[in-house]
Amino acid sequence: MTTTMPDHPVAAPPPGDLVTAVRGRQVLVDGTLRAATLLVADGRVAAVEAYDVDVDGPVLDAPDHAWVLPGVVDTHVHVNEPGRTAWEGFASATRAAALGGVTTVVDMPLNSIPPTTTLDGLAAKRRASAGQLSVDVGLWGGAVPGNLDDLAPLWDAGVFGFKCFLSPSGVDEFAPLGPAGFTAALRTVAAFDGLVIVHAEDPAVLAAAPVRAGGVYTDFVASRPHEAETAAIARVVAGARETGCRVHVLHLSSARALDLLADARAEGLPVTVETCPHYLTFDAGAIPDASAAHKCCPPIRDAGNREALWDGLRSGVIDTVVTDHSPATAQEKLRGDGDLQQAWGGVAGLQVGFQVVAHEAAARGIGIGEVSRWMSTSTADLVGLTRKGRLAVGADADVLVLDPHVPQRVDAHRLAHRNPISAYDGVELSATVTATVLRGRVVAREGAVTAGTGRLVPRP
């Protein structure tokens, strides 16, 4: 990531130091930007005071033009450790998170080996994370065929909910749920008021879609049609109606499902939905052929669909924006030598996702407060972390400084991700996260990161 530093960068103690206050002219408090000083004690916001209040101790002073915002809560991140640490790992993922203003990530139960589908798998995750975290981390559990009896123990052990697939996941150790298995999982999780999060693509629609080998990106999109999402989301909505289980639709790509989701919400069903920065940024028609960095499932679609997703955010049908950071090695991403049907699917964007959405939102006249709500407050609320994702008395003092006077050109080779492959490589952005504070401690400042400051966060 190449940045141009301003004449007056963030005044702050170096990474690793505690602060007693964070001060700025544009601090997001209760949805409004205003001059304020956040007093910090014991890792939390102790008070929100006037800008010019006297403060004893080290202060993070943001430039007058910069935004002081709650740390991002990214509830869709594939860390992949243990088992596939060559793809990513707790150390590299949380370092990237800190540099991008993400103070909390919730890790997906795949593609680690073992997956987080049993208590033993959960214990393996916890052991692997020890001493490696630069930001706070929560863990999702998984619902797969044969683990119904594991769901309640995993919930009691502190996972935030259960991810499942309705179509093949791409890894053998995390099989999809068929119709009966999906309903059984919903009933089981509803009994303890848990949450099921769903990769919603219909296997029958996918099986009937045209599959053409090669690197033509629009051919790949045709192999994962809109109908795969709309059919699967209809099944998710029906499952919520039948069982009363809380459900969350992951990484919505197709805007054609928005009416279905709006109707479910109007019916009072417990259905929420997210989308991702890559769906809000790219246009399938402009993606270079054979670009495995842009391959993801469901796929990036056309420009009109992209703008309809923005409309879904504006209207409130889409609740949250998350990165779905899903990296892999060059060997996996480039498998097939340009054949997109063979390449591993997933977009790596944890370090830049918030800045990408802020940039794209500004181009559409959407304020930074809305972006923060979608990527910090609403994501925190989804998983019950009500002390995260907001700048309020009693909340964790998790803060980012976003500076619009520091443009950046993303360079995948300079990102902290373990593998230098990203769809955002070369993208020009209008602002940079220049400082990140976790529970009152500076964990990232202008490219430097403090390791070992994060912790595992159980479900409240």
CSV table of C-alpha atoms in Angstrom, one decimal:
chain,number,residue,atom,x,y,z
A,1,MET,CA,0.0,0.0,0.0
A,2,THR,CA,1.6,3.3,-1.1
A,3,THR,CA,0.5,6.4,0.8
A,4,THR,CA,1.4,10.0,0.8
A,5,MET,CA,1.8,11.3,4.3
A,6,PRO,CA,0.5,14.8,5.3
A,7,ASP,CA,2.6,17.6,6.7
A,8,HIS,CA,0.9,17.0,10.1
A,9,PRO,CA,0.3,13.3,10.7
A,10,VAL,CA,-1.5,11.9,13.7
A,11,ALA,CA,0.1,13.0,16.9
A,12,ALA,CA,0.1,9.9,19.1
A,13,PRO,CA,2.3,7.7,21.2
A,14,PRO,CA,4.0,4.9,19.3
A,15,PRO,CA,2.3,1.5,18.8
A,16,GLY,CA,2.1,-0.4,22.1
A,17,ASP,CA,1.5,2.6,24.3
A,18,LEU,CA,-1.7,3.3,26.2
A,19,VAL,CA,-3.5,6.6,25.7
A,20,THR,CA,-5.6,8.5,28.2
A,21,ALA,CA,-7.6,10.3,25.5
A,22,VAL,CA,-8.4,10.5,21.8
A,23,ARG,CA,-9.2,14.0,20.5
A,24,GLY,CA,-10.5,15.2,17.2
A,25,ARG,CA,-12.6,17.8,15.4
A,26,GLN,CA,-14.6,15.1,13.7
A,27,VAL,CA,-15.4,12.4,16.2
A,28,LEU,CA,-18.4,10.1,15.4
A,29,VAL,CA,-20.6,10.1,18.5
A,30,ASP,CA,-24.2,9.0,18.4
A,31,GLY,CA,-24.1,9.1,14.6
A,32,THR,CA,-22.9,12.7,14.5
A,33,LEU,CA,-19.5,14.1,13.7
A,34,ARG,CA,-18.4,16.7,16.2
A,35,ALA,CA,-15.4,18.0,18.0
A,36,ALA,CA,-14.8,15.9,21.1
A,37,THR,CA,-12.3,14.3,23.4
A,38,LEU,CA,-12.8,10.7,24.4
A,39,LEU,CA,-11.4,10.0,27.8
A,40,VAL,CA,-10.1,6.5,28.3
A,41,ALA,CA,-9.8,4.4,31.4
A,42,ASP,CA,-9.3,0.7,31.9
A,43,GLY,CA,-9.6,0.1,28.2
A,44,ARG,CA,-13.0,1.8,27.8
A,45,VAL,CA,-14.4,5.2,27.0
A,46,ALA,CA,-14.9,6.8,30.4
A,47,ALA,CA,-16.4,10.0,29.1
A,48,VAL,CA,-17.1,12.1,26.0
A,49,GLU,CA,-15.9,15.6,26.7
A,50,ALA,CA,-15.4,18.9,24.9
A,51,TYR,CA,-12.5,19.1,22.5
A,52,ASP,CA,-10.5,21.5,24.7
A,53,VAL,CA,-10.8,19.7,28.0
A,54,ASP,CA,-7.6,19.4,30.0
A,55,VAL,CA,-6.2,15.8,29.9
A,56,ASP,CA,-3.4,14.3,31.9
A,57,GLY,CA,-1.3,11.7,30.1
A,58,PRO,CA,-0.7,10.7,26.5
A,59,VAL,CA,-3.3,11.8,24.0
A,60,LEU,CA,-3.9,10.7,20.4
A,61,ASP,CA,-4.6,14.0,18.6
A,62,ALA,CA,-6.2,13.5,15.2
A,63,PRO,CA,-5.6,16.2,12.5
A,64,ASP,CA,-8.6,18.6,12.3
A,65,HIS,CA,-9.6,17.2,8.9
A,66,ALA,CA,-9.5,13.5,9.9
A,67,TRP,CA,-12.3,11.4,11.1
A,68,VAL,CA,-12.2,9.7,14.5
A,69,LEU,CA,-14.4,6.6,14.2
A,70,PRO,CA,-15.1,3.4,16.1
A,71,GLY,CA,-12.9,0.5,15.2
A,72,VAL,CA,-14.3,-1.8,12.5
A,73,VAL,CA,-15.9,-5.1,13.5
A,74,ASP,CA,-15.4,-7.5,10.6
A,75,THR,CA,-17.6,-10.5,11.2
A,76,HIS,CA,-16.6,-12.4,8.1
A,77,VAL,CA,-12.9,-13.3,8.0
A,78,HIS,CA,-11.2,-16.6,7.0
A,79,VAL,CA,-8.0,-16.8,9.2
A,80,ASN,CA,-7.4,-20.5,8.1
A,81,GLU,CA,-5.2,-21.4,11.1
A,82,PRO,CA,-4.5,-24.1,12.1
A,83,GLY,CA,-4.1,-26.4,9.1
A,84,ARG,CA,-3.9,-23.9,6.2
A,85,THR,CA,-1.7,-21.3,7.8
A,86,ALA,CA,0.2,-20.9,4.5
A,87,TRP,CA,-3.0,-19.3,3.2
A,88,GLU,CA,-3.3,-16.8,6.2
A,89,GLY,CA,-2.8,-17.0,9.9
A,90,PHE,CA,-3.7,-15.3,13.2
A,91,ALA,CA,-0.5,-13.2,13.2
A,92,SER,CA,-0.8,-12.0,9.6
A,93,ALA,CA,-4.5,-11.6,9.6
A,94,THR,CA,-4.7,-9.5,12.8
A,95,ARG,CA,-1.8,-7.4,11.7
A,96,ALA,CA,-3.6,-6.6,8.5
A,97,ALA,CA,-6.7,-5.9,10.5
A,98,ALA,CA,-5.0,-3.4,12.8
A,99,LEU,CA,-3.5,-1.6,9.8
A,100,GLY,CA,-6.9,-1.3,8.3
A,101,GLY,CA,-8.7,0.0,11.3
A,102,VAL,CA,-10.3,-3.3,12.1
A,103,THR,CA,-10.2,-3.9,15.9
A,104,THR,CA,-12.4,-7.0,16.0
A,105,VAL,CA,-12.6,-9.9,13.6
A,106,VAL,CA,-14.8,-13.0,13.9
A,107,ASP,CA,-13.2,-15.9,12.3
A,108,MET,CA,-15.0,-18.4,10.0
A,109,PRO,CA,-15.0,-22.1,11.0
A,110,LEU,CA,-13.3,-23.1,7.7
A,111,ASN,CA,-10.8,-23.4,6.0
A,112,SER,CA,-8.9,-24.4,9.0
A,113,ILE,CA,-8.0,-28.0,9.8
A,114,PRO,CA,-9.8,-29.1,11.9
A,115,PRO,CA,-12.8,-26.9,11.2
A,116,THR,CA,-14.6,-25.4,14.2
A,117,THR,CA,-17.4,-27.9,14.2
A,118,THR,CA,-16.6,-29.7,17.5
A,119,LEU,CA,-15.2,-28.7,20.9
A,120,ASP,CA,-11.9,-30.2,19.9
A,121,GLY,CA,-11.8,-28.0,16.7
A,122,LEU,CA,-12.6,-25.0,18.9
A,123,ALA,CA,-9.8,-25.8,21.3
A,124,ALA,CA,-7.4,-26.2,18.4
A,125,LYS,CA,-8.4,-22.7,17.2
A,126,ARG,CA,-7.8,-21.2,20.6
A,127,ARG,CA,-4.4,-22.9,21.0
A,128,ALA,CA,-3.3,-21.7,17.5
A,129,SER,CA,-4.3,-18.1,18.3
A,130,ALA,CA,-2.3,-17.8,21.6
A,131,GLY,CA,0.1,-14.9,21.6
A,132,GLN,CA,-0.5,-14.0,18.0
A,133,LEU,CA,-3.3,-11.5,18.0
A,134,SER,CA,-2.9,-7.8,17.2
A,135,VAL,CA,-6.7,-7.2,17.5
A,136,ASP,CA,-9.6,-8.9,19.3
A,137,VAL,CA,-10.9,-12.1,17.7
A,138,GLY,CA,-14.2,-14.0,18.1
A,139,LEU,CA,-14.9,-17.4,16.6
A,140,TRP,CA,-17.8,-18.8,14.6
A,141,GLY,CA,-18.8,-22.4,14.8
A,142,GLY,CA,-19.9,-24.6,11.9
A,143,ALA,CA,-23.0,-26.7,11.1
A,144,VAL,CA,-22.2,-29.7,8.9
A,145,PRO,CA,-23.8,-33.1,8.4
A,146,GLY,CA,-23.5,-35.2,11.6
A,147,ASN,CA,-22.7,-32.5,14.2
A,148,LEU,CA,-26.1,-31.6,15.5
A,149,ASP,CA,-25.1,-32.8,19.0
A,150,ASP,CA,-22.0,-30.5,18.9
A,151,LEU,CA,-24.0,-27.3,18.3
A,152,ALA,CA,-25.2,-26.6,21.8
A,153,PRO,CA,-21.8,-27.4,23.4
A,154,LEU,CA,-20.1,-25.0,21.0
A,155,TRP,CA,-22.7,-22.3,21.8
A,156,ASP,CA,-22.1,-22.8,25.5
A,157,ALA,CA,-18.4,-22.6,24.9
A,158,GLY,CA,-18.8,-19.1,23.4
A,159,VAL,CA,-19.0,-19.3,19.6
A,160,PHE,CA,-21.0,-16.5,18.0
A,161,GLY,CA,-23.2,-18.7,15.8
A,162,PHE,CA,-23.0,-21.4,13.1
A,163,LYS,CA,-22.0,-21.2,9.5
A,164,CYS,CA,-23.4,-23.6,7.0
A,165,PHE,CA,-23.3,-24.1,3.2
A,166,LEU,CA,-26.2,-25.1,1.1
A,167,SER,CA,-23.8,-26.0,-1.8
A,168,PRO,CA,-20.3,-27.4,-1.7
A,169,SER,CA,-17.8,-25.3,0.3
A,170,GLY,CA,-14.7,-26.2,-1.7
A,171,VAL,CA,-13.1,-28.2,1.1
A,172,ASP,CA,-14.0,-31.7,1.9
A,173,GLU,CA,-13.9,-31.3,5.7
A,174,PHE,CA,-16.8,-28.8,5.6
A,175,ALA,CA,-19.7,-30.5,3.8
A,176,PRO,CA,-22.9,-28.7,2.9
A,177,LEU,CA,-26.3,-29.3,4.5
A,178,GLY,CA,-29.1,-30.8,2.5
A,179,PRO,CA,-32.7,-29.6,3.0
A,180,ALA,CA,-33.4,-32.0,5.9
A,181,GLY,CA,-30.1,-31.3,7.5
A,182,PHE,CA,-30.5,-27.5,7.2
A,183,THR,CA,-34.0,-27.6,8.8
A,184,ALA,CA,-32.7,-29.8,11.6
A,185,ALA,CA,-29.8,-27.4,12.3
A,186,LEU,CA,-32.2,-24.5,12.4
A,187,ARG,CA,-34.5,-26.2,14.9
A,188,THR,CA,-31.5,-27.2,17.0
A,189,VAL,CA,-30.1,-23.7,17.1
A,190,ALA,CA,-33.5,-22.0,17.6
A,191,ALA,CA,-33.9,-24.0,20.8
A,192,PHE,CA,-31.1,-22.0,22.4
A,193,ASP,CA,-31.8,-18.8,20.4
A,194,GLY,CA,-28.6,-19.0,18.5
A,195,LEU,CA,-27.7,-17.7,15.0
A,196,VAL,CA,-27.2,-19.6,11.8
A,197,ILE,CA,-25.2,-17.8,9.0
A,198,VAL,CA,-25.7,-19.2,5.5
A,199,HIS,CA,-23.6,-19.4,2.3
A,200,ALA,CA,-26.7,-19.2,0.2
A,201,GLU,CA,-26.3,-20.7,-3.3
A,202,ASP,CA,-28.6,-23.5,-4.5
A,203,PRO,CA,-26.8,-26.7,-5.6
A,204,ALA,CA,-29.4,-27.7,-8.2
A,205,VAL,CA,-29.2,-24.3,-9.9
A,206,LEU,CA,-25.4,-24.5,-9.9
A,207,ALA,CA,-25.5,-28.0,-11.3
A,208,ALA,CA,-27.7,-26.8,-14.2
A,209,ALA,CA,-25.7,-23.7,-15.0
A,210,PRO,CA,-23.3,-23.6,-18.0
A,211,VAL,CA,-19.7,-24.3,-17.0
A,212,ARG,CA,-17.1,-23.2,-19.5
A,213,ALA,CA,-13.4,-23.8,-18.8
A,214,GLY,CA,-11.1,-20.9,-19.4
A,215,GLY,CA,-10.5,-17.4,-18.2
A,216,VAL,CA,-13.4,-15.4,-19.5
A,217,TYR,CA,-14.8,-13.7,-16.4
A,218,THR,CA,-18.3,-13.4,-17.6
A,219,ASP,CA,-18.3,-17.1,-18.4
A,220,PHE,CA,-17.5,-17.7,-14.7
A,221,VAL,CA,-20.3,-15.4,-13.6
A,222,ALA,CA,-22.7,-17.3,-15.8
A,223,SER,CA,-21.8,-20.5,-14.0
A,224,ARG,CA,-23.0,-19.0,-10.7
A,225,PRO,CA,-26.2,-17.3,-11.8
A,226,HIS,CA,-28.5,-14.9,-9.9
A,227,GLU,CA,-31.0,-17.7,-9.5
A,228,ALA,CA,-28.5,-19.7,-7.4
A,229,GLU,CA,-28.7,-17.0,-4.8
A,230,THR,CA,-32.4,-16.2,-5.0
A,231,ALA,CA,-33.5,-19.9,-4.8
A,232,ALA,CA,-31.2,-20.5,-1.8
A,233,ILE,CA,-32.3,-17.3,0.0
A,234,ALA,CA,-35.9,-18.3,-0.5
A,235,ARG,CA,-35.0,-21.6,1.3
A,236,VAL,CA,-33.3,-19.6,4.1
A,237,VAL,CA,-36.4,-17.4,4.6
A,238,ALA,CA,-38.7,-20.4,4.6
A,239,GLY,CA,-36.5,-22.0,7.2
A,240,ALA,CA,-36.7,-19.0,9.4
A,241,ARG,CA,-40.4,-18.9,9.0
A,242,GLU,CA,-40.8,-22.6,9.8
A,243,THR,CA,-38.4,-22.8,12.8
A,244,GLY,CA,-38.2,-19.3,14.2
A,245,CYS,CA,-34.4,-19.5,14.0
A,246,ARG,CA,-32.4,-16.3,13.6
A,247,VAL,CA,-30.6,-16.5,10.2
A,248,HIS,CA,-28.1,-14.3,8.4
A,249,VAL,CA,-27.4,-14.4,4.7
A,250,LEU,CA,-23.7,-14.2,4.0
A,251,HIS,CA,-22.0,-12.1,1.2
A,252,LEU,CA,-25.0,-11.1,-0.8
A,253,SER,CA,-24.0,-10.7,-4.5
A,254,SER,CA,-27.3,-10.7,-6.3
A,255,ALA,CA,-29.5,-7.6,-6.0
A,256,ARG,CA,-32.3,-9.7,-7.3
A,257,ALA,CA,-32.8,-11.1,-3.8
A,258,LEU,CA,-33.4,-7.7,-2.2
A,259,ASP,CA,-37.2,-7.8,-2.6
A,260,LEU,CA,-37.3,-11.3,-1.1
A,261,LEU,CA,-35.3,-10.1,1.8
A,262,ALA,CA,-37.3,-6.9,2.2
A,263,ASP,CA,-40.5,-9.0,2.3
A,264,ALA,CA,-39.1,-11.3,4.9
A,265,ARG,CA,-38.2,-8.3,7.1
A,266,ALA,CA,-41.7,-6.8,6.6
A,267,GLU,CA,-43.1,-10.2,7.7
A,268,GLY,CA,-41.2,-9.9,10.9
A,269,LEU,CA,-38.9,-12.8,10.2
A,270,PRO,CA,-35.5,-12.8,12.0
A,271,VAL,CA,-33.5,-12.5,8.8
A,272,THR,CA,-30.4,-10.2,8.3
A,273,VAL,CA,-28.0,-9.9,5.4
A,274,GLU,CA,-24.6,-8.7,4.5
A,275,THR,CA,-22.7,-7.7,1.4
A,276,CYS,CA,-19.0,-7.1,0.8
A,277,PRO,CA,-16.7,-4.3,-0.5
A,278,HIS,CA,-15.8,-6.2,-3.7
A,279,TYR,CA,-19.5,-6.4,-4.7
A,280,LEU,CA,-19.8,-2.7,-4.1
A,281,THR,CA,-16.7,-1.8,-6.0
A,282,PHE,CA,-16.1,-3.9,-9.0
A,283,ASP,CA,-18.0,-4.5,-12.3
A,284,ALA,CA,-17.8,-7.9,-13.9
A,285,GLY,CA,-17.6,-6.3,-17.3
A,286,ALA,CA,-14.4,-4.5,-16.4
A,287,ILE,CA,-12.6,-7.4,-14.6
A,288,PRO,CA,-9.7,-8.7,-16.7
A,289,ASP,CA,-10.1,-12.2,-18.0
A,290,ALA,CA,-8.2,-14.9,-16.1
A,291,SER,CA,-8.0,-12.6,-13.0
A,292,ALA,CA,-8.2,-15.2,-10.2
A,293,ALA,CA,-7.8,-12.4,-7.7
A,294,HIS,CA,-11.4,-11.4,-8.5
A,295,LYS,CA,-12.8,-14.9,-8.4
A,296,CYS,CA,-15.2,-15.4,-5.5
A,297,CYS,CA,-18.4,-17.3,-4.9
A,298,PRO,CA,-21.0,-15.9,-5.3
A,299,PRO,CA,-19.4,-13.8,-8.1
A,300,ILE,CA,-18.9,-10.1,-8.7
A,301,ARG,CA,-21.7,-9.1,-11.1
A,302,ASP,CA,-22.5,-6.3,-13.4
A,303,ALA,CA,-22.4,-2.5,-12.8
A,304,GLY,CA,-26.2,-2.2,-12.5
A,305,ASN,CA,-26.3,-5.0,-9.9
A,306,ARG,CA,-23.6,-3.2,-8.0
A,307,GLU,CA,-25.6,0.0,-7.8
A,308,ALA,CA,-28.7,-1.9,-6.8
A,309,LEU,CA,-26.7,-3.3,-3.8
A,310,TRP,CA,-25.8,0.3,-2.8
A,311,ASP,CA,-29.5,1.1,-3.0
A,312,GLY,CA,-30.1,-1.9,-0.7
A,313,LEU,CA,-27.8,-0.4,1.8
A,314,ARG,CA,-29.4,3.0,1.6
A,315,SER,CA,-32.8,1.6,2.1
A,316,GLY,CA,-31.8,-0.6,5.1
A,317,VAL,CA,-32.5,-4.0,3.4
A,318,ILE,CA,-28.8,-4.8,3.7
A,319,ASP,CA,-27.7,-4.6,7.3
A,320,THR,CA,-23.9,-4.9,7.2
A,321,VAL,CA,-20.8,-4.8,5.1
A,322,VAL,CA,-17.9,-7.2,5.8
A,323,THR,CA,-14.8,-8.2,3.8
A,324,ASP,CA,-15.2,-12.0,3.5
A,325,HIS,CA,-11.4,-12.0,3.5
A,326,SER,CA,-10.7,-15.3,2.0
A,327,PRO,CA,-7.1,-15.6,0.9
A,328,ALA,CA,-5.1,-18.5,-0.4
A,329,THR,CA,-1.6,-19.3,-1.6
A,330,ALA,CA,-0.5,-18.3,-5.1
A,331,GLN,CA,-0.5,-22.0,-6.0
A,332,GLU,CA,-4.2,-22.3,-5.1
A,333,LYS,CA,-5.3,-18.9,-6.6
A,334,LEU,CA,-3.5,-19.5,-9.8
A,335,ARG,CA,-4.4,-23.2,-10.1
A,336,GLY,CA,-5.4,-24.0,-13.7
A,337,ASP,CA,-3.2,-21.3,-15.2
A,338,GLY,CA,-6.0,-18.8,-15.8
A,339,ASP,CA,-8.9,-21.3,-15.8
A,340,LEU,CA,-11.3,-19.6,-13.4
A,341,GLN,CA,-13.2,-22.8,-12.8
A,342,GLN,CA,-10.1,-24.3,-11.2
A,343,ALA,CA,-8.7,-21.3,-9.3
A,344,TRP,CA,-9.5,-21.0,-5.6
A,345,GLY,CA,-12.3,-18.5,-5.0
A,346,GLY,CA,-12.0,-15.7,-2.5
A,347,VAL,CA,-11.1,-12.0,-2.3
A,348,ALA,CA,-8.3,-10.9,0.1
A,349,GLY,CA,-9.2,-7.4,1.4
A,350,LEU,CA,-9.1,-7.3,5.2
A,351,GLN,CA,-6.6,-4.5,5.4
A,352,VAL,CA,-8.3,-2.2,2.9
A,353,GLY,CA,-12.0,-3.1,3.0
A,354,PHE,CA,-13.1,-0.2,5.2
A,355,GLN,CA,-11.2,2.3,3.2
A,356,VAL,CA,-12.5,0.9,-0.1
A,357,VAL,CA,-16.1,1.2,1.1
A,358,ALA,CA,-15.5,4.7,2.5
A,359,HIS,CA,-14.0,5.7,-0.9
A,360,GLU,CA,-16.9,4.2,-2.9
A,361,ALA,CA,-19.5,5.7,-0.6
A,362,ALA,CA,-18.1,9.2,-0.8
A,363,ALA,CA,-18.2,8.9,-4.6
A,364,ARG,CA,-22.0,8.3,-4.2
A,365,GLY,CA,-22.6,11.1,-1.7
A,366,ILE,CA,-22.8,8.8,1.3
A,367,GLY,CA,-21.3,10.0,4.5
A,368,ILE,CA,-18.6,8.3,6.6
A,369,GLY,CA,-21.1,7.9,9.5
A,370,GLU,CA,-23.2,5.5,7.4
A,371,VAL,CA,-20.1,3.5,6.4
A,372,SER,CA,-19.2,3.2,10.0
A,373,ARG,CA,-22.6,2.1,11.0
A,374,TRP,CA,-22.6,-0.7,8.3
A,375,MET,CA,-19.1,-1.9,9.2
A,376,SER,CA,-18.7,-1.2,12.9
A,377,THR,CA,-22.0,-0.7,14.8
A,378,SER,CA,-24.3,-3.1,12.9
A,379,THR,CA,-21.7,-5.8,12.6
A,380,ALA,CA,-21.1,-5.6,16.4
A,381,ASP,CA,-24.8,-5.7,17.1
A,382,LEU,CA,-25.2,-8.8,14.8
A,383,VAL,CA,-23.0,-10.8,17.1
A,384,GLY,CA,-24.0,-9.2,20.4
A,385,LEU,CA,-20.8,-7.2,21.0
A,386,THR,CA,-22.5,-4.1,22.2
A,387,ARG,CA,-19.3,-2.7,23.8
A,388,LYS,CA,-17.7,-2.7,20.3
A,389,GLY,CA,-18.4,-0.7,17.2
A,390,ARG,CA,-19.4,2.6,18.9
A,391,LEU,CA,-17.8,5.6,20.6
A,392,ALA,CA,-19.9,5.8,23.8
A,393,VAL,CA,-19.3,5.8,27.5
A,394,GLY,CA,-18.7,2.2,28.7
A,395,ALA,CA,-17.8,1.0,25.2
A,396,ASP,CA,-14.3,-0.5,24.5
A,397,ALA,CA,-11.9,2.3,23.5
A,398,ASP,CA,-11.5,0.8,20.0
A,399,VAL,CA,-10.8,3.7,17.6
A,400,LEU,CA,-9.6,4.4,14.1
A,401,VAL,CA,-8.4,7.6,12.5
A,402,LEU,CA,-9.2,7.9,8.8
A,403,ASP,CA,-7.3,10.7,7.1
A,404,PRO,CA,-8.7,12.0,3.8
A,405,HIS,CA,-5.5,14.0,3.2
A,406,VAL,CA,-3.6,10.7,2.9
A,407,PRO,CA,-4.6,9.1,-0.4
A,408,GLN,CA,-3.2,5.6,-1.2
A,409,ARG,CA,-2.6,3.3,-4.1
A,410,VAL,CA,-3.1,-0.3,-2.9
A,411,ASP,CA,0.0,-2.5,-3.5
A,412,ALA,CA,-0.8,-6.1,-2.8
A,413,HIS,CA,2.9,-6.8,-2.1
A,414,ARG,CA,2.9,-4.2,0.7
A,415,LEU,CA,-0.2,-5.4,2.5
A,416,ALA,CA,0.3,-7.4,5.7
A,417,HIS,CA,-1.7,-10.4,4.3
A,418,ARG,CA,0.4,-13.5,4.1
A,419,ASN,CA,0.0,-13.8,0.3
A,420,PRO,CA,0.4,-10.8,-2.0
A,421,ILE,CA,-2.7,-11.4,-4.1
A,422,SER,CA,-5.7,-9.1,-3.9
A,423,ALA,CA,-8.4,-7.8,-6.2
A,424,TYR,CA,-7.6,-4.3,-4.9
A,425,ASP,CA,-4.1,-4.3,-6.2
A,426,GLY,CA,-3.6,-1.0,-8.0
A,427,VAL,CA,-6.8,0.6,-6.8
A,428,GLU,CA,-6.6,4.3,-5.9
A,429,LEU,CA,-8.2,5.3,-2.7
A,430,SER,CA,-8.9,8.8,-1.3
A,431,ALA,CA,-8.2,8.1,2.4
A,432,THR,CA,-6.0,6.0,4.7
A,433,VAL,CA,-6.3,4.6,8.2
A,434,THR,CA,-3.4,6.3,10.0
A,435,ALA,CA,-3.9,5.1,13.5
A,436,THR,CA,-5.8,2.3,15.3
A,437,VAL,CA,-6.5,2.0,19.0
A,438,LEU,CA,-7.6,-1.2,20.7
A,439,ARG,CA,-9.0,-0.9,24.2
A,440,GLY,CA,-7.0,2.3,24.8
A,441,ARG,CA,-3.7,1.0,23.4
A,442,VAL,CA,-2.3,2.2,20.1
A,443,VAL,CA,-1.9,-1.0,18.0
A,444,ALA,CA,-1.2,0.5,14.6
A,445,ARG,CA,0.2,3.9,13.5
A,446,GLU,CA,1.4,4.7,10.0
A,447,GLY,CA,2.5,1.2,9.1
A,448,ALA,CA,3.8,0.0,12.5
A,449,VAL,CA,1.9,-2.6,14.4
A,450,THR,CA,2.0,-4.0,17.9
A,451,ALA,CA,1.6,-7.8,18.2
A,452,GLY,CA,0.2,-9.7,21.1
A,453,THR,CA,-2.3,-7.0,22.2
A,454,GLY,CA,-5.4,-8.7,21.1
A,455,ARG,CA,-7.4,-11.4,22.8
A,456,LEU,CA,-10.0,-14.0,22.1
A,457,VAL,CA,-13.5,-12.6,22.7
A,458,PRO,CA,-16.3,-15.0,23.6
A,459,ARG,CA,-19.9,-14.4,22.9
A,460,PRO,CA,-21.3,-12.1,25.6
